[in-house]
Amino acid sequence: MLSPGRSGLFDGLFGRGEVAVGDDDWLQAMLDTEAALARALESAGLVPAGTGAAVTDAARASEFDVAELGSQAVLTGNPVPALVRALTERVPAEARQAVHRGATSQDIIDTAMMLLARGAIEVIVTDLAAAADRTAALAEQHAGTVMAGRTLLQQAVPVTFGLVAAGWLMSIDDARADLGRVRAGLAVQFGGAAGTLASLDEAGPAVVALLAAELGLAEPVLAWHTDRLRIIQLSAALAGACAVLGKVARDVTLLAQTEVAEVAEGSGEARRGGSSAMPHKRNPVASVVILGCTKRAPGLLATLATAAEQELQRAAGGWHAEWETLADLLRLTGSAASWAVELLSSLRIDAVRMRTNLDAARGLPMAENVAAMLAPTLGPVAAHDLVSGAAGEAARQGIALPDALLADESAAAALAMAGVGRVELESATRPENYLGASATFVQRALTAHRRHADGQPGRSPAHDR
Amino acid sequence: MLSPGRSGLFDGLFGRGEVAVGDDDWLQAMLDTEAALARALESAGLVPAGTGAAVTDAARASEFDVAELGSQAVLTGNPVPALVRALTERVPAEARQAVHRGATSQDIIDTAMMLLARGAIEVIVTDLAAAADRTAALAEQHAGTVMAGRTLLQQAVPVTFGLVAAGWLMSIDDARADLGRVRAGLAVQFGGAAGTLASLDEAGPAVVALLAAELGLAEPVLAWHTDRLRIIQLSAALAGACAVLGKVARDVTLLAQTEVAEVAEGSGEARRGGSSAMPHKRNPVASVVILGCTKRAPGLLATLATAAEQELQRAAGGWHAEWETLADLLRLTGSAASWAVELLSSLRIDAVRMRTNLDAARGLPMAENVAAMLAPTLGPVAAHDLVSGAAGEAARQGIALPDALLADESAAAALAMAGVGRVELESATRPENYLGASATFVQRALTAHRRHADGQPGRSPAHDR
Amino acid sequence: MLSPGRSGLFDGLFGRGEVAVGDDDWLQAMLDTEAALARALESAGLVPAGTGAAVTDAARASEFDVAELGSQAVLTGNPVPALVRALTERVPAEARQAVHRGATSQDIIDTAMMLLARGAIEVIVTDLAAAADRTAALAEQHAGTVMAGRTLLQQAVPVTFGLVAAGWLMSIDDARADLGRVRAGLAVQFGGAAGTLASLDEAGPAVVALLAAELGLAEPVLAWHTDRLRIIQLSAALAGACAVLGKVARDVTLLAQTEVAEVAEGSGEARRGGSSAMPHKRNPVASVVILGCTKRAPGLLATLATAAEQELQRAAGGWHAEWETLADLLRLTGSAASWAVELLSSLRIDAVRMRTNLDAARGLPMAENVAAMLAPTLGPVAAHDLVSGAAGEAARQGIALPDALLADESAAAALAMAGVGRVELESATRPENYLGASATFVQRALTAHRRHADGQPGRSPAHDR
Amino acid sequence: MLSPGRSGLFDGLFGRGEVAVGDDDWLQAMLDTEAALARALESAGLVPAGTGAAVTDAARASEFDVAELGSQAVLTGNPVPALVRALTERVPAEARQAVHRGATSQDIIDTAMMLLARGAIEVIVTDLAAAADRTAALAEQHAGTVMAGRTLLQQAVPVTFGLVAAGWLMSIDDARADLGRVRAGLAVQFGGAAGTLASLDEAGPAVVALLAAELGLAEPVLAWHTDRLRIIQLSAALAGACAVLGKVARDVTLLAQTEVAEVAEGSGEARRGGSSAMPHKRNPVASVVILGCTKRAPGLLATLATAAEQELQRAAGGWHAEWETLADLLRLTGSAASWAVELLSSLRIDAVRMRTNLDAARGLPMAENVAAMLAPTLGPVAAHDLVSGAAGEAARQGIALPDALLADESAAAALAMAGVGRVELESATRPENYLGASATFVQRALTAHRRHADGQPGRSPAHDR
């Protein structure tokens, strides 16, 4: 389950899944860029036939010494010049002119970054789709499972777990639509030293187009060496995915609390969720680790947004600050998404406990409904205040809301005036009678999810018009 | 030039332009939401005819006491309950049932926030369009103005100022395309206490649609009380605009340095750019203030992304952290955009100084071109190293690159072998002979800008296919 | 309760307490700096006797037009040049030479910022001291109140509420010690245009010392125009205080949840904690608003840390980004601290519910204790695993841990081998028998708090050595 | 020069120096904590004699399989439970009871984090001391080297390079004083599952003290599992060091610009500062890479400050977000400090170019001085405006300021009235006559630096009183 090539102490937690942004991945992406450039140059007729294949042949990361490249990078502030030397040595003499021709270091690193981002997004979008499907199943299955809605961590009015899941679903689907949009904008970088491609004379733009085609990346209007809006858009979409997953995980940790116990992480692995000290512990590991990933996204996003103030034709530091930061953001988003698939695939829902917790509030969450019955007679504000008083009394005495209302002289009078008796009161304080459009909203979310699966992501309800 | 209703000590700097997010604007936006809700309820047949108009009539911010509402807000953690009471008092008795019916405080505040964001985006997009047009004019006018490209703050290869402006142009156009996209997604918030609209029974969804139509906002599939992806998308688009403007301003401060002096801020106002101490100072005030605005965006964005981990059906704190933060981000982006219009409208370009600065480098920025002439004979790496040595010598002795090359024995031999004489060398080190596809790229940017103006924003070149 | 001069829509929430950082406060602080400078110049014999008093006399914010100064600030990028002109006009002719002599705009704004920070810290430290005293009382009073400790939001082992409060106490005391330390480092800024005080010839350093003495600020070794470490230290101490208060508020929201109900916010105000929709709601307003303040601190801190990369002798933008940001951070920290005093002064503790919640876990939180009894016989890992299995069974069947252990054959055998019978098991699973050093730790915290009150803040226990 | 055990693609850039925070370092630090705990338990008489040594003997990272531990960590959300199992297997049976006794996972990870931080701070402080010494030498050597002071990137008034270096010096010394203070506060973490040390009965506090002594860390009053102020303080001190180094690097990139050329990075390594494309490039690699490190600190700091809102007795996610983030911050600060030693040790200063650049402004930077000569006659505002006008004229015509003044009728009249002739004017516009207290300030900084080296860090001048 670890990322390819990742086997560190924390990689199972923060590097889970298939996102590949390790040193070997960087190196291969840079080599893929150099190879594609050689092929593009050949297609453009700028280098002899066969040179593209020769460079491509030599461009295998496993043949290069990462440590040596890393150590040479201190001379120039990035690893590309050393890589170009090493690659040149590995190609036949006649193909050397095709190596890095027209390019500057930033062309190679930026394009490699786009390739890494594309690969990561594919992984993340796949995981988000799986998470969304599982969430849709939860929403459908629990469209009628009544539970307490909670605002500011207090019981509010009843909802269904299906509606809660529908909310998660919409946000996951939106996040992957965003990533899809961003992916389409990932563009090749190729401008030469200062964006003019001067060393290719007038052939530059043609090579840009060919290079983009070789790599399957978008062709930009101009080199974007110091126009980093793409990086911000990419980072924001990743941070958005993290925010969405963090919200789901936060909800799970809250609903899984010992005293709430409405959901539980369901993995059956031995020792899963255990503590080094406490034998009884069954910690919600997936949720906790998701939060451990997602809480880091905003800081990384801020770094990338800050770094975007880049000077003239190549930034002194701002560009360099992006490399590891973006890789971390890709890795952490990927890890959170991978954990989310597990979390949502094995989440156990305790519908009985949901109802028990709601019933323990003895009608209070339906106070709004009672107030509405009194509003036509008393006016909304007075009705609100009267029911509020009775609700306070009910809480203090531990009695049911209808009893508190009927025991209060002025409330009783108002109820009588409004023609509301005990039967009506008890009906009004039954949770299943106060779910509003929950079921409709769940259906709307499921419909939107199906449209999304059909390639029509959207955030408005599909009206049958 | 100050924002409407803003007249504070720093508002000329950080609150310039028409973005309106002050207390009165918030209040009016909340009242507009309440009024639209009353009209929507009336359209849905839930309240008597005429109540929508009655509430709308009363919903004028100037009739309310902001300080009193602010002071009441401490009771409930937000100003809406007090506002609802005050509004209810101001409508005829028969219309009271239409005030806030079905809504929760968050419905009102979130929708108001969307209204403020929409208004702000309109202002910002207008200013960005003006800035882009002016930048396009600069790009066109200076497509042939040669200057030094600078990477890592060192002279690199020649570019044209037109190409620099074209880069600014693309990023400004992309930023406003982003804002336009985000604007279309601004959605009404209406879910009642916990997203079920229980107090409206099954009529809820119809009222959502009517409310969205009343306000011209998008209709969401579900209430998004704790799904804050929209807020992140909005904030990221604003921070993206800031990043783009900050880059332009950074470039201007660098090009306007005393020792570079290739551009100058051109406002002719008396005392403009002056110092409290130094009579000779002509500071680039617009650029500096833009940076003073834009440097704050990433931190605000991080706050909003962090705040998006929102609990269950209403967040305890995360939601509250958004209000002032988002308003600040709207205000600062608006101010930066407004300053940018001035900056770009009056920027003075000194083409002679540009050429002088480039010529002072005595051919060094064209070293790459010379290396390319030697590469076929020597191979690219050896050619690079040989020219690099001569370039070092030229710099040390303060002589021109061709002279340094011809004075070096091995270089002279290589040049002879490659058939490169003084004439070829001098031609190769003339900046205007080493501009590559600069002119083409400028034209591509101008074409893309015109397509953008025609409503077809895009980030790929328009190929005539 | 609103900050002086603050009466905005959100000021009751985010601007509570006495921190004064509004426009009038800024203006007065700048004028105080100018006045102190005039007096310092007079003391240094550089201007005629009486001029200091004359300038001081004119330096009253109420006499100046903030809007006019704000509008003039656009000329120069800061309001000081306009302020100097306006102040000069208001002093007698013979005193004019004392106005702003030797100073640059940044001297005035930075020193004003230090004055605002000092005033704010005094307010905040006072509020934190009150909050700490109240927390100490809670710790003392509840040193024996047993409750569930909760890790990863799951019941862990028992603690006392006194220990929880002791933890809050230590962090609040540490945060105010930090603020105290930072306050002592707040230094006057006075360097003239580029830090040389050239316009005062050799008298500069003497004036710096006199100015520092006039204002009661520290005297720096050098002007710190572009050395912003002080700002970072100040901001970090404020963000630290926010973090500490946010943790307390987060704990309260969790302990106050409907299903936990171990604490409640105790303000008795009518309508306090109410909802615009739900009559039964008693929201933990103080905690929620504290979180609404404190969640904004990290982003503001990041902005200030980012802004510290300041160019040469005065920054182009980085400096300007500090003004509103630091003021916001001071205001929000002040508001959180003021709310915290109320929160901690009226927090209601339900010791019975604490015990009930713990007992509902039927001995599971003491599983660690049981494992420890078996460890000598089985070894720690096997003991842990055996008890873990029984704990799982207990949870599944809803029976008590001792019963689950005795019903399990291999567990029963191990218990027998270890000489542990039902009596020992039941004793070991009584919470009050598994509190470890809780009482000692509470006493250590109270002792440290008393030492803090005596002016000896420290973070190590006071050993009687 | 790479960090021990670091040999990645970017480690030469962002992981330079001796800071050790890789997986093996984490693992050894956790093992060191477990070993010290065993020894502490033995000293407290809780485990048999010899067990401490036995555990210590087994606690060698090289004996453990990082990948296996990392993969086991997914079960529990952190690697400690698996590590405890593996360590237990490696100790003799009689010593097993001493492994992890009383501890919870967080005790081990937090204490390990403190050990890593202590080691890193030692490295960083050593590098900062070397950087400071070299900066002090520059300040001393160039106390009389006149150059242009630059504010908002425009020439302001003259300064000396010695004063610039003195400013760097003060900030570096302050940053290391901060780190030293923070280091002293690094405390052991030992509280058991929920801070009570229940499994050690009343012996807990004694073991805390012994453990602290074993590791040379501070003894806290209480466990600080969810009181993260220490982490914020540590992070802020690191971010402060980054800010200071980033400012130095920013200044170097600006002063090293082709058109300014007043300083140059002096490393003589072949290919140093080269470009993959441009043979003439000599990029300021050290400065650029320092900025690439330091620009990431604020985002990491924000993450750590945000993560500090930790729930109850152990945080669900906030704690986990700290591990890699803090390690990155330590590594990047260490790398920046290591690069800074090289930068400051080899920085080349071009005093002639400094003077040339200043002289090119033909007296304008001394305009303030001229205004001061006229102020007694005209009043300060009128004097400022008159000289400002002449300065504008001088700039426009490219003539010297004295000439512009004398050519202006009203200026000439004012000068005559003030008794200022050409001789006085030319003297007043000589840079060396307008350095104010530069030399004094340099001496103050050097004195403060020497006191710092003597162990008396301080930020106020040492007055001989």
XYZ file of C-alpha atoms in Angstrom, chain A residues 133 136 140 169 173 176 442-457:
22
model
C -19.043 5.633 -4.906
C -23.090 7.270 -2.446
C -28.626 5.609 -0.445
C -20.487 12.938 -1.510
C -17.288 14.891 -6.323
C -12.373 15.614 -8.113
C -30.265 12.749 -0.814
C -31.787 11.865 -4.160
C -30.519 15.076 -5.700
C -27.010 14.256 -4.532
C -27.204 10.729 -5.888
C -28.438 12.033 -9.221
C -25.620 14.547 -9.366
C -23.150 11.815 -8.510
C -24.446 9.637 -11.332
C -24.192 12.537 -13.738
C -20.653 13.055 -12.521
C -19.851 9.413 -13.202
C -21.278 10.000 -16.672
C -18.794 12.778 -17.216
C -21.066 15.706 -16.470
C -19.806 17.099 -13.208
